[in-house]
mmCIF file of C-alpha atoms in Angstrom:
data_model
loop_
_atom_site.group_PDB
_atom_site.id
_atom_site.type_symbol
_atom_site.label_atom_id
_atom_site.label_comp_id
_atom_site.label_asym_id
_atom_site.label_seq_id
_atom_site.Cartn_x
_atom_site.Cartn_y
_atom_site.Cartn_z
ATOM 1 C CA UNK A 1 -54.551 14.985 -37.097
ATOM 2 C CA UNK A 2 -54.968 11.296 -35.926
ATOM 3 C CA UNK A 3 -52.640 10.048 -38.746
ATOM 4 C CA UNK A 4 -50.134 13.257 -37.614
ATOM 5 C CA UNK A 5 -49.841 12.009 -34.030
ATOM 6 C CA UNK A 6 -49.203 8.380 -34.387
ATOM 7 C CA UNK A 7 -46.685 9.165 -37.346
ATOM 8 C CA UNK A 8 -45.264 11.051 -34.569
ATOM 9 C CA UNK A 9 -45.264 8.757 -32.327
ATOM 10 C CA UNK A 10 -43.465 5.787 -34.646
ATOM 11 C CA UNK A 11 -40.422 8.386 -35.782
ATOM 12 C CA UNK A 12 -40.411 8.645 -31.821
ATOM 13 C CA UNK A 13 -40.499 4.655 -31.187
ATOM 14 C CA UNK A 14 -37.803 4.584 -33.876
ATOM 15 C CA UNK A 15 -35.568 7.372 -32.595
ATOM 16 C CA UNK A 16 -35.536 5.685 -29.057
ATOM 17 C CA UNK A 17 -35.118 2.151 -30.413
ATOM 18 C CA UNK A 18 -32.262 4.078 -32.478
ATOM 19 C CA UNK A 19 -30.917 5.076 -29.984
ATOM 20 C CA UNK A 20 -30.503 2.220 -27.876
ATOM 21 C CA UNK A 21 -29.111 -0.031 -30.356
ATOM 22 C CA UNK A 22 -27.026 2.365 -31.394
ATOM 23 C CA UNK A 23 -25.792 3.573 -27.851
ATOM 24 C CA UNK A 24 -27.239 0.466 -25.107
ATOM 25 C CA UNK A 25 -25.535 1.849 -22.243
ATOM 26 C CA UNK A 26 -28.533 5.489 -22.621
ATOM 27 C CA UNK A 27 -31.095 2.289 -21.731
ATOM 28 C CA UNK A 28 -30.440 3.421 -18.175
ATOM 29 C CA UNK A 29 -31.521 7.086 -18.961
ATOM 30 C CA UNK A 30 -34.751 8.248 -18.281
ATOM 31 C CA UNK A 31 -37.487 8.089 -21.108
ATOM 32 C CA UNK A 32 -37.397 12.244 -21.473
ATOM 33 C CA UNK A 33 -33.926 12.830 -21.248
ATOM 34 C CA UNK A 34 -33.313 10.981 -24.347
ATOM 35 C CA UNK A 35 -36.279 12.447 -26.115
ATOM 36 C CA UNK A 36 -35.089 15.748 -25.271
ATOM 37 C CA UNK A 37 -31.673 15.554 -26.451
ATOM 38 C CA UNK A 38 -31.838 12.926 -28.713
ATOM 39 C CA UNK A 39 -27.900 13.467 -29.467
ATOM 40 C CA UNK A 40 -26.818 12.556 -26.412
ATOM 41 C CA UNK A 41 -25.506 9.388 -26.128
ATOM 42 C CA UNK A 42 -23.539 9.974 -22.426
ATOM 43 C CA UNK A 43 -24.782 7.431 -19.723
ATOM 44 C CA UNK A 44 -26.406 9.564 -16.625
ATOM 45 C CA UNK A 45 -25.733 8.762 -13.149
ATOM 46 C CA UNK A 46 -25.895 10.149 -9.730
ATOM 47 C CA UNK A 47 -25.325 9.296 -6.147
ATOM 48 C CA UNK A 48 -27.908 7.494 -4.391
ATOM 49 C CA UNK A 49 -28.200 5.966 -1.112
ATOM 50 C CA UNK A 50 -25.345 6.783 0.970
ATOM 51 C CA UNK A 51 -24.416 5.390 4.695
ATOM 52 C CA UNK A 52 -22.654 7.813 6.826
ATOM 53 C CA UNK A 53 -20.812 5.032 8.556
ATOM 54 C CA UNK A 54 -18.568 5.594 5.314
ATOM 55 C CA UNK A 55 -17.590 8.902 6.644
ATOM 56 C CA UNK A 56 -17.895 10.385 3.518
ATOM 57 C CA UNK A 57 -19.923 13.297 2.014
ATOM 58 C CA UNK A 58 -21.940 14.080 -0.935
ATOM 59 C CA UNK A 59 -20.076 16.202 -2.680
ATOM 60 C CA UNK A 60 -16.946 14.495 -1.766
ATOM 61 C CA UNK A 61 -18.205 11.095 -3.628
ATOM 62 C CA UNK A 62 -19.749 13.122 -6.322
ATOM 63 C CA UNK A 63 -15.940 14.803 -7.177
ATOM 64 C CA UNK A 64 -14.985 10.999 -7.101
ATOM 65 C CA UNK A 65 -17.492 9.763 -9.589
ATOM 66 C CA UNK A 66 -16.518 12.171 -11.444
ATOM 67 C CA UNK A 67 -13.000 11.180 -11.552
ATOM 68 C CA UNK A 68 -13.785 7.698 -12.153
ATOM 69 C CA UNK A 69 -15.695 8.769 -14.790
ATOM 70 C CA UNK A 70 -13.180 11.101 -16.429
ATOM 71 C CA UNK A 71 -10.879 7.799 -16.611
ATOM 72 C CA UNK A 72 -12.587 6.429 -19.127
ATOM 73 C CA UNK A 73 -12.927 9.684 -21.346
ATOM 74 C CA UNK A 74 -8.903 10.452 -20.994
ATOM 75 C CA UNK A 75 -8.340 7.072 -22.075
ATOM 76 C CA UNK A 76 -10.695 7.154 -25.156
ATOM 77 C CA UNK A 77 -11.022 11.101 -26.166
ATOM 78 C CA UNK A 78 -15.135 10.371 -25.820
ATOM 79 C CA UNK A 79 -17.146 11.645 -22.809
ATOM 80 C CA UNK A 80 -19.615 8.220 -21.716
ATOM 81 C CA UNK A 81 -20.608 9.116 -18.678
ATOM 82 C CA UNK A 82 -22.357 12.962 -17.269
ATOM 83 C CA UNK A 83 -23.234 13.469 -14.092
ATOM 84 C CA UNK A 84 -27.060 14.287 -13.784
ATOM 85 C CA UNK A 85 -29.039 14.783 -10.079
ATOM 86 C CA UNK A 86 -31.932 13.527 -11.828
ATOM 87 C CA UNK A 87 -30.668 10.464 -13.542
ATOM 88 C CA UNK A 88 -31.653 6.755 -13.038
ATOM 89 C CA UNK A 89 -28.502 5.539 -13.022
ATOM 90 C CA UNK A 90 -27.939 5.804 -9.245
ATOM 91 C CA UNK A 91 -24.343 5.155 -7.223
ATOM 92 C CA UNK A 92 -25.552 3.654 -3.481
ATOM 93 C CA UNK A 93 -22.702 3.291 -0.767
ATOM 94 C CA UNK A 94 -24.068 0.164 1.366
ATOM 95 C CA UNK A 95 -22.054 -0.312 4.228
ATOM 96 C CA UNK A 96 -22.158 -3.879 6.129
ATOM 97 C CA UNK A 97 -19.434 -7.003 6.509
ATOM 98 C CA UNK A 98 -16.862 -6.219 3.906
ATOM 99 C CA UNK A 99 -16.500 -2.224 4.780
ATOM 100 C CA UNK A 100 -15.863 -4.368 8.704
ATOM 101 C CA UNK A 101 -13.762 -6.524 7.000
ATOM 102 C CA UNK A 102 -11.745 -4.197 5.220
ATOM 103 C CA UNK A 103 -11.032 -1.749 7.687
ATOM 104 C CA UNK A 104 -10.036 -4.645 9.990
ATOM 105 C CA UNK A 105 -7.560 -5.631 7.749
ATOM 106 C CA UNK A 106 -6.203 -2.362 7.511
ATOM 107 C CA UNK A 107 -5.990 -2.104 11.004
ATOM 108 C CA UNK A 108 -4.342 -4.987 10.771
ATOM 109 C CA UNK A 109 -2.056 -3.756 8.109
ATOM 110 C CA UNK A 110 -1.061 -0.877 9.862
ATOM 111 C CA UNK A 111 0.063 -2.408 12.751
ATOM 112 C CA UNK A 112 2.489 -4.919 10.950
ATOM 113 C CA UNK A 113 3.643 -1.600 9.389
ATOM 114 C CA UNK A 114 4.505 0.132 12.555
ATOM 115 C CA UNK A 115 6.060 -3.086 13.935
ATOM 116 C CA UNK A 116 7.858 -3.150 10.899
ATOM 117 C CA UNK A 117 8.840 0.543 11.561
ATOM 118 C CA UNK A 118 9.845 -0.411 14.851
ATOM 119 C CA UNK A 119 11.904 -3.410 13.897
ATOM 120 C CA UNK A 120 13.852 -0.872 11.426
ATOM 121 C CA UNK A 121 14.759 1.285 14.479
ATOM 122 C CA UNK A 122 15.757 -1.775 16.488
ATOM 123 C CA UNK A 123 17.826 -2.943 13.647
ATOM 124 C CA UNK A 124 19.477 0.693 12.939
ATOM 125 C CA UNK A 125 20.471 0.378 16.982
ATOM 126 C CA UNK A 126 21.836 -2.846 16.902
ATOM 127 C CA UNK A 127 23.932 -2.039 13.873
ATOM 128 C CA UNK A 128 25.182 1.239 16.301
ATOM 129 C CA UNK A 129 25.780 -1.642 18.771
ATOM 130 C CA UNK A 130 28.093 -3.549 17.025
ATOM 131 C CA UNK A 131 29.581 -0.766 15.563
ATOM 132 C CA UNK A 132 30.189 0.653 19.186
ATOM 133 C CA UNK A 133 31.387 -2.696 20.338
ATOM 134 C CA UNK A 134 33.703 -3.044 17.839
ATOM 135 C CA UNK A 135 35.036 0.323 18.528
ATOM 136 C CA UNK A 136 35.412 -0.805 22.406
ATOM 137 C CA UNK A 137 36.915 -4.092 21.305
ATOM 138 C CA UNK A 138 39.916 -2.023 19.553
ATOM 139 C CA UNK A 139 40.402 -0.235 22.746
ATOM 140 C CA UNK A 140 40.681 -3.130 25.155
ATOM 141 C CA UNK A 141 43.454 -4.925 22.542
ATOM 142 C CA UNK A 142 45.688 -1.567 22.616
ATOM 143 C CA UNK A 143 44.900 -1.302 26.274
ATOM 144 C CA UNK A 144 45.915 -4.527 26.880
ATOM 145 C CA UNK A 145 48.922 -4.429 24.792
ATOM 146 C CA UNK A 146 50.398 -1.321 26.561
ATOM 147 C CA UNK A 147 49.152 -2.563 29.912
ATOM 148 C CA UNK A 148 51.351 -5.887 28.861
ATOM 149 C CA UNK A 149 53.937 -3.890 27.595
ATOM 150 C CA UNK A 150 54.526 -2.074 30.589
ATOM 151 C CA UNK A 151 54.423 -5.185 33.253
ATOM 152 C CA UNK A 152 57.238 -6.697 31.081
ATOM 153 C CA UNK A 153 59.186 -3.387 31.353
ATOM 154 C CA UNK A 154 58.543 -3.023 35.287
ATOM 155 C CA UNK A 155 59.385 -6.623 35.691
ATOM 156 C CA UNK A 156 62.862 -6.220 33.487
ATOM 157 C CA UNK A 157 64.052 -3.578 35.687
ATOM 158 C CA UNK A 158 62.656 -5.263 38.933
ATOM 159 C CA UNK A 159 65.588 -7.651 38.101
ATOM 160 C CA UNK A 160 68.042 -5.608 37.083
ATOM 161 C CA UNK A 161 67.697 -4.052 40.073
ATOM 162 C CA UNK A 162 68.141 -7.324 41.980
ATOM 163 C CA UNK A 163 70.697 -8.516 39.907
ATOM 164 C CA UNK A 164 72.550 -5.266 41.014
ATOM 165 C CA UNK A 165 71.996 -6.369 44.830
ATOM 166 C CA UNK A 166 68.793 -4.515 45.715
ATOM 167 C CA UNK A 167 67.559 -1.124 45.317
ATOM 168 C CA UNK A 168 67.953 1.865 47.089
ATOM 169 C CA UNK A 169 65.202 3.761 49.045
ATOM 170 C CA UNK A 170 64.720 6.116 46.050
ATOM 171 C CA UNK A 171 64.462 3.199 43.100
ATOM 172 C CA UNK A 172 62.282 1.283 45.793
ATOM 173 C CA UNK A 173 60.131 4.398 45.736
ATOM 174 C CA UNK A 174 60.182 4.678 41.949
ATOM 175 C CA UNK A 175 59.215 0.502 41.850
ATOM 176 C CA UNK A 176 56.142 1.282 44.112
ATOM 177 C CA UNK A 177 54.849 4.057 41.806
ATOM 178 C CA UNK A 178 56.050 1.928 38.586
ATOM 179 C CA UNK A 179 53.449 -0.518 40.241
ATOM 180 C CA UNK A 180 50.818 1.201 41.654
ATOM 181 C CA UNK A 181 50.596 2.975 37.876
ATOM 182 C CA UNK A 182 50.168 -0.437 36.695
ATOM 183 C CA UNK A 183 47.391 -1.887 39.152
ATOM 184 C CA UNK A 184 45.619 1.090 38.659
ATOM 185 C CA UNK A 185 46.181 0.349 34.296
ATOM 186 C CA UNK A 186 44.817 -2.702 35.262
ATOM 187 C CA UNK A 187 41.574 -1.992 36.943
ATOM 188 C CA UNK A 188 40.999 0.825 34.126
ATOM 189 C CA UNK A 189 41.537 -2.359 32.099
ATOM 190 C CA UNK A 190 39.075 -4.611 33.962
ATOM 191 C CA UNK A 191 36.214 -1.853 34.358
ATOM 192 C CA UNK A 192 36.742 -1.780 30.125
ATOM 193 C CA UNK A 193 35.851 -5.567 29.989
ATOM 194 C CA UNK A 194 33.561 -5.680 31.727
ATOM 195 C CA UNK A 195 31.644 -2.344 30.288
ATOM 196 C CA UNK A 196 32.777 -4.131 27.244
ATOM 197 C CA UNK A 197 30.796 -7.642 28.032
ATOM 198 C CA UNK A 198 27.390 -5.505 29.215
ATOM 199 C CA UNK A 199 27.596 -3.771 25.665
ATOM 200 C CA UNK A 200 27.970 -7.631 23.680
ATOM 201 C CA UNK A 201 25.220 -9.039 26.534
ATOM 202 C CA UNK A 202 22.886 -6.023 26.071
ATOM 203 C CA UNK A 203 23.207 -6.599 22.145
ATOM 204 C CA UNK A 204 22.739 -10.263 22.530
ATOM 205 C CA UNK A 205 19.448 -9.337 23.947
ATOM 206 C CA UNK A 206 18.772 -7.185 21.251
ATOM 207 C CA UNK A 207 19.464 -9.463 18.262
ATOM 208 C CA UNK A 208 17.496 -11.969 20.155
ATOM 209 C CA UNK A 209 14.282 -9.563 20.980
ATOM 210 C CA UNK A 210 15.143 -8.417 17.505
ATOM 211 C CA UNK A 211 14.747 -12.594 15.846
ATOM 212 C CA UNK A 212 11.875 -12.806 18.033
ATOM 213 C CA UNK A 213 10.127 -10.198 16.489
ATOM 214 C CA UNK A 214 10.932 -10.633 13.252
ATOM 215 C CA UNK A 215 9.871 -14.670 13.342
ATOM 216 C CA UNK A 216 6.413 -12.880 14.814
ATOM 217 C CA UNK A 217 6.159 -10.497 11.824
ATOM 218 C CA UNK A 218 7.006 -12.785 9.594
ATOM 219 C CA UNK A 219 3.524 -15.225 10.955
ATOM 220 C CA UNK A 220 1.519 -12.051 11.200
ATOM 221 C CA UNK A 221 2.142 -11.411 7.431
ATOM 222 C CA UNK A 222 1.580 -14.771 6.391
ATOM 223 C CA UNK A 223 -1.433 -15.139 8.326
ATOM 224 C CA UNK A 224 -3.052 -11.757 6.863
ATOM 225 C CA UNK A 225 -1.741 -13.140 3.815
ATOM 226 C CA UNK A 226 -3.845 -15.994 4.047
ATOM 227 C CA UNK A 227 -6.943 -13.455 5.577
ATOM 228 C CA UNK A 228 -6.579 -10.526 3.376
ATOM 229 C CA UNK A 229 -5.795 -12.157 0.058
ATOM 230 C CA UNK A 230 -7.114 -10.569 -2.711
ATOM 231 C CA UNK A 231 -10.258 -11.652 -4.041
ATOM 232 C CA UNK A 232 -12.540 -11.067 -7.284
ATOM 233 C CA UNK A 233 -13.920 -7.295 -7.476
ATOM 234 C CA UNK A 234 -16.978 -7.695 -4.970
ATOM 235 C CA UNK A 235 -16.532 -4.058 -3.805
ATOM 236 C CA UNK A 236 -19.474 -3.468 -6.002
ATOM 237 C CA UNK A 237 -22.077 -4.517 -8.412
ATOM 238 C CA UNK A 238 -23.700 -3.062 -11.285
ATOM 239 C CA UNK A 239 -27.192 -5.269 -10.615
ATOM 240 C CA UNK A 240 -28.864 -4.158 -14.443
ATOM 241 C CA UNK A 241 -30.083 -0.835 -13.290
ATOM 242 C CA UNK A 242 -27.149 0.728 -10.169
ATOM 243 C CA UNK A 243 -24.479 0.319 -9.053
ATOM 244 C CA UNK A 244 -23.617 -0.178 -5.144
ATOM 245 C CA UNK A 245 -20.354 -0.236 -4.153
ATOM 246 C CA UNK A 246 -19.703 -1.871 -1.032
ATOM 247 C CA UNK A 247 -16.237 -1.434 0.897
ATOM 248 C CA UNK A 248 -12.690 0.595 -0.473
ATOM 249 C CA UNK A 249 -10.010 1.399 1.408
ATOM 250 C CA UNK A 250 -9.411 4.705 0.360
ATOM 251 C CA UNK A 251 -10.179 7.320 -1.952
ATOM 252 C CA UNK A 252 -7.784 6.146 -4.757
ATOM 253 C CA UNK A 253 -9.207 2.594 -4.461
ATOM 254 C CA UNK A 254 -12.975 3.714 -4.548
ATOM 255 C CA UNK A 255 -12.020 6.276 -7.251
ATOM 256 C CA UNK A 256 -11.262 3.242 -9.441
ATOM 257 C CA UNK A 257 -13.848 0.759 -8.025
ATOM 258 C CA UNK A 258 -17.076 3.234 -9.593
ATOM 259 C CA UNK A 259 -14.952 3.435 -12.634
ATOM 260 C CA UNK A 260 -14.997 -0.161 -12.935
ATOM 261 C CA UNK A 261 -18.549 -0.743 -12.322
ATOM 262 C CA UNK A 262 -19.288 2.184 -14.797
ATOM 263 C CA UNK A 263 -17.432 -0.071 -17.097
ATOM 264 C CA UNK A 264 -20.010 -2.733 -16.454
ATOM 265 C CA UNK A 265 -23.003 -0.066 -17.362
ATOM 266 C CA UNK A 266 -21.651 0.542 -20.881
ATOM 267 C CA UNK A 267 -21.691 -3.098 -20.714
ATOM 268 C CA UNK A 268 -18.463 -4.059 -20.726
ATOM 269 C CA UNK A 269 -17.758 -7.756 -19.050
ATOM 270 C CA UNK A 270 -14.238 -8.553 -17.137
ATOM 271 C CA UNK A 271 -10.809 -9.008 -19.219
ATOM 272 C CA UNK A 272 -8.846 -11.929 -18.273
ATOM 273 C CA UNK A 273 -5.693 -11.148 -20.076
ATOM 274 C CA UNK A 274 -4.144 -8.009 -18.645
ATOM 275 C CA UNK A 275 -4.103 -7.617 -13.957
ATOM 276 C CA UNK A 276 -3.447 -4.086 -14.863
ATOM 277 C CA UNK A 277 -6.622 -3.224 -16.365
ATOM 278 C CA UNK A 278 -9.411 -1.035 -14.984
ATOM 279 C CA UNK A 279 -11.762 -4.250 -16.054
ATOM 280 C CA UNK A 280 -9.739 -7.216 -14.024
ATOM 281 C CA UNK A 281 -11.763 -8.973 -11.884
ATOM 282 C CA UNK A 282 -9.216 -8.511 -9.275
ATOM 283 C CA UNK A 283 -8.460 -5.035 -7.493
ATOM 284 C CA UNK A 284 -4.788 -5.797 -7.453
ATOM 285 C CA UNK A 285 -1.843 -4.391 -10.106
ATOM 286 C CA UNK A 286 -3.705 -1.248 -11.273
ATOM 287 C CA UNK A 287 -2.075 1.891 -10.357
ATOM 288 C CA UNK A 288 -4.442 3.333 -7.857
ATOM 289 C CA UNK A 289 -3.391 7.199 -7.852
ATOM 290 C CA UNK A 290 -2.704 7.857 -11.368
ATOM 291 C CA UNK A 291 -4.725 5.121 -13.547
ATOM 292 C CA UNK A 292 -5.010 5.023 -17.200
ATOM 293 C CA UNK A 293 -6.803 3.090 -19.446
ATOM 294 C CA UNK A 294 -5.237 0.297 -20.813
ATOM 295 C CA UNK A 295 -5.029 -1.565 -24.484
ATOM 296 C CA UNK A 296 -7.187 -4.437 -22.781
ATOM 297 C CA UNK A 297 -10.070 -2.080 -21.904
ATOM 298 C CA UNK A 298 -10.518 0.155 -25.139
ATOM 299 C CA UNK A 299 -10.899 -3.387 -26.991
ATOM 300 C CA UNK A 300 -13.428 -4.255 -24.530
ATOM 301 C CA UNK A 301 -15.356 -0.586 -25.407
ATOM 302 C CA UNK A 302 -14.403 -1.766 -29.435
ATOM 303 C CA UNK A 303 -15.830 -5.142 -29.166
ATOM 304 C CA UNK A 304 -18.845 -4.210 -27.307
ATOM 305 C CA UNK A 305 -19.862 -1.603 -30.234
ATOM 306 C CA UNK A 306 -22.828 -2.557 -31.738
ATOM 307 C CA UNK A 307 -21.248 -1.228 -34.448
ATOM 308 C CA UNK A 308 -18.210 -3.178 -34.556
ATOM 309 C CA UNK A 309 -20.439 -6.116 -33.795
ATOM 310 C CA UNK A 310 -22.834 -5.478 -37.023
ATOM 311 C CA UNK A 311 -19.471 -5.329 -39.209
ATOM 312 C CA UNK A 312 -18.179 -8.546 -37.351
ATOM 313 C CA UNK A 313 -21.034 -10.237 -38.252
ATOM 314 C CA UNK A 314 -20.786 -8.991 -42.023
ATOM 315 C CA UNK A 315 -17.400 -9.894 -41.978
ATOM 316 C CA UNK A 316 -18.435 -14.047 -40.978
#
């Protein structure tokens, strides 16, 4: 019976140790899981910890680990990761300086975006500004023209009239309307100019408000530039045994942040070659709302096959 039980126990040493060099990423999963289904070679996980200052809730961050983790089985056509309640492999949200940081800066970023949005408008009226003054400009040259036109008529039959030895009461009447028709042209003409030069000093103001702003914006960018510049992926950390994940902007960007530190739980280090990969060090290119794996990654899941590595080392 004696000699039953501890062969038992070796064929169960054997399977485990099997297992793990085999599969190193089921190290994380608890001792009975993998004795109980031996054939499973999925890494477990589950939320842990969770800080309600991140104003999300369970279930919401559980659909998201899952999504993170169905990125890496649509991109390989293999399921790594389940998720388990009563796995080891926990996912903690620990909210302190970066989440601060982060939201400042998109605070931040949303404002230069609505100044932006407000320097479009600006720009859209002082386009209808020019086009209006334009417009008014034409006006005051065809005004003017007639309004010349007409003085060197009135003054061409002023002196014909003289020439002819003077005018009688009925022409003088005709002169005096001839010429009030023509002061009154003429103030019509003035109160156009002068309309005219408010429009061109009102849009002066504008394209200078307009330069003002723009010289602003331009500083604000450069100095959240300088700020906000994007950094290595400290968002979160696979520490051996979880994985906390520490600030995102949204759901898109924490969606891929878990996948990437479920990338470091198979094992899998950074890839310097490729900004578009899910294992970058910097949270930067990737395509946040519709990710897919890319060539750089599944050689990272090739090369870090024990497997692969067994036949490399044949191959030397």
């Amino acid at each position: 019976m004696r000699t039953g039980s501890l062969l038992f126990i070796a064929m169960l040493l054997l399977l485990l140790l099997y297992q793990q060099m085999q599969y190193p990423q089921i190290r994380l999963n608890p001792i009975t899981t993998r004795l109980t289904h031996p054939l499973d070679t999925r890494l477990h996980f589950k939320i842990g910890d969770v800080d309600p200052r991140f104003h999300l809730s369970r279930s919401e961050l559980e659909e998201l680990a899952q999504q993170a983790a169905n990125i890496w089985q649509q991109g390989t056509g293999r399921s790594w990761f389940v998720y388990d309640p009563h796995a080891r492999l926990a996912i903690n949200f620990i909210y302190d300086q970066r989440q601060e940081q982060t939201t400042q800066r998109l605070t931040a970023l949303e404002k230069i975006q609505n100044t932006q949005n407000q320097q479009q408008f600006q720009e859209q009226e002082i386009n209808q500004h020019k086009s209006e003054i334009e417009q008014s400009q034409q006006l005051i040259d065809a005004k003017q023209t007639s309004f010349q036109q007409q003085v060197q008529q009135y003054n061409q039959f002023v002196e014909q009239i003289n020439r002819q030895g003077g005018a009688s009461p009925e022409l003088k009447q005709q002169i005096e309307q001839q010429k009030q028709a023509l002061e009154q042209m003429k103030a019509e003409l003035n109160q156009m100019v002068m309309q005219h030069n408010q429009l061109v000093s009102q849009s002066n103001f504008q394209v200078q408000s307009y330069n003002q702003i723009n010289q602003n914006i331009n500083q604000t960018i450069q100095t959240y530039n300088q700020e906000y510049a994007a950094r290595p992926f400290d968002k979160g950390l696979f520490n051996g045994h979880s994985i906390n994940i520490y600030e995102f902007e949204n759901q898109d960007d924490l969606r891929l942040v878990i996948a990437h530190e479920l990338g470091h739980a198979l094992g899998l280090p950074h890839t310097e070659h490729n900004s578009h990969a899910l294992m970058y060090p910097l949270l930067k290119d990737q395509n946040m709302h519709d990710f897919q794996l890319t060539m750089d990654d599944r050689q990272l899941l090739k090369e870090n096959s024990v497997w692969d590595k067994f036949l490399n080392t044949l191959k030397r």
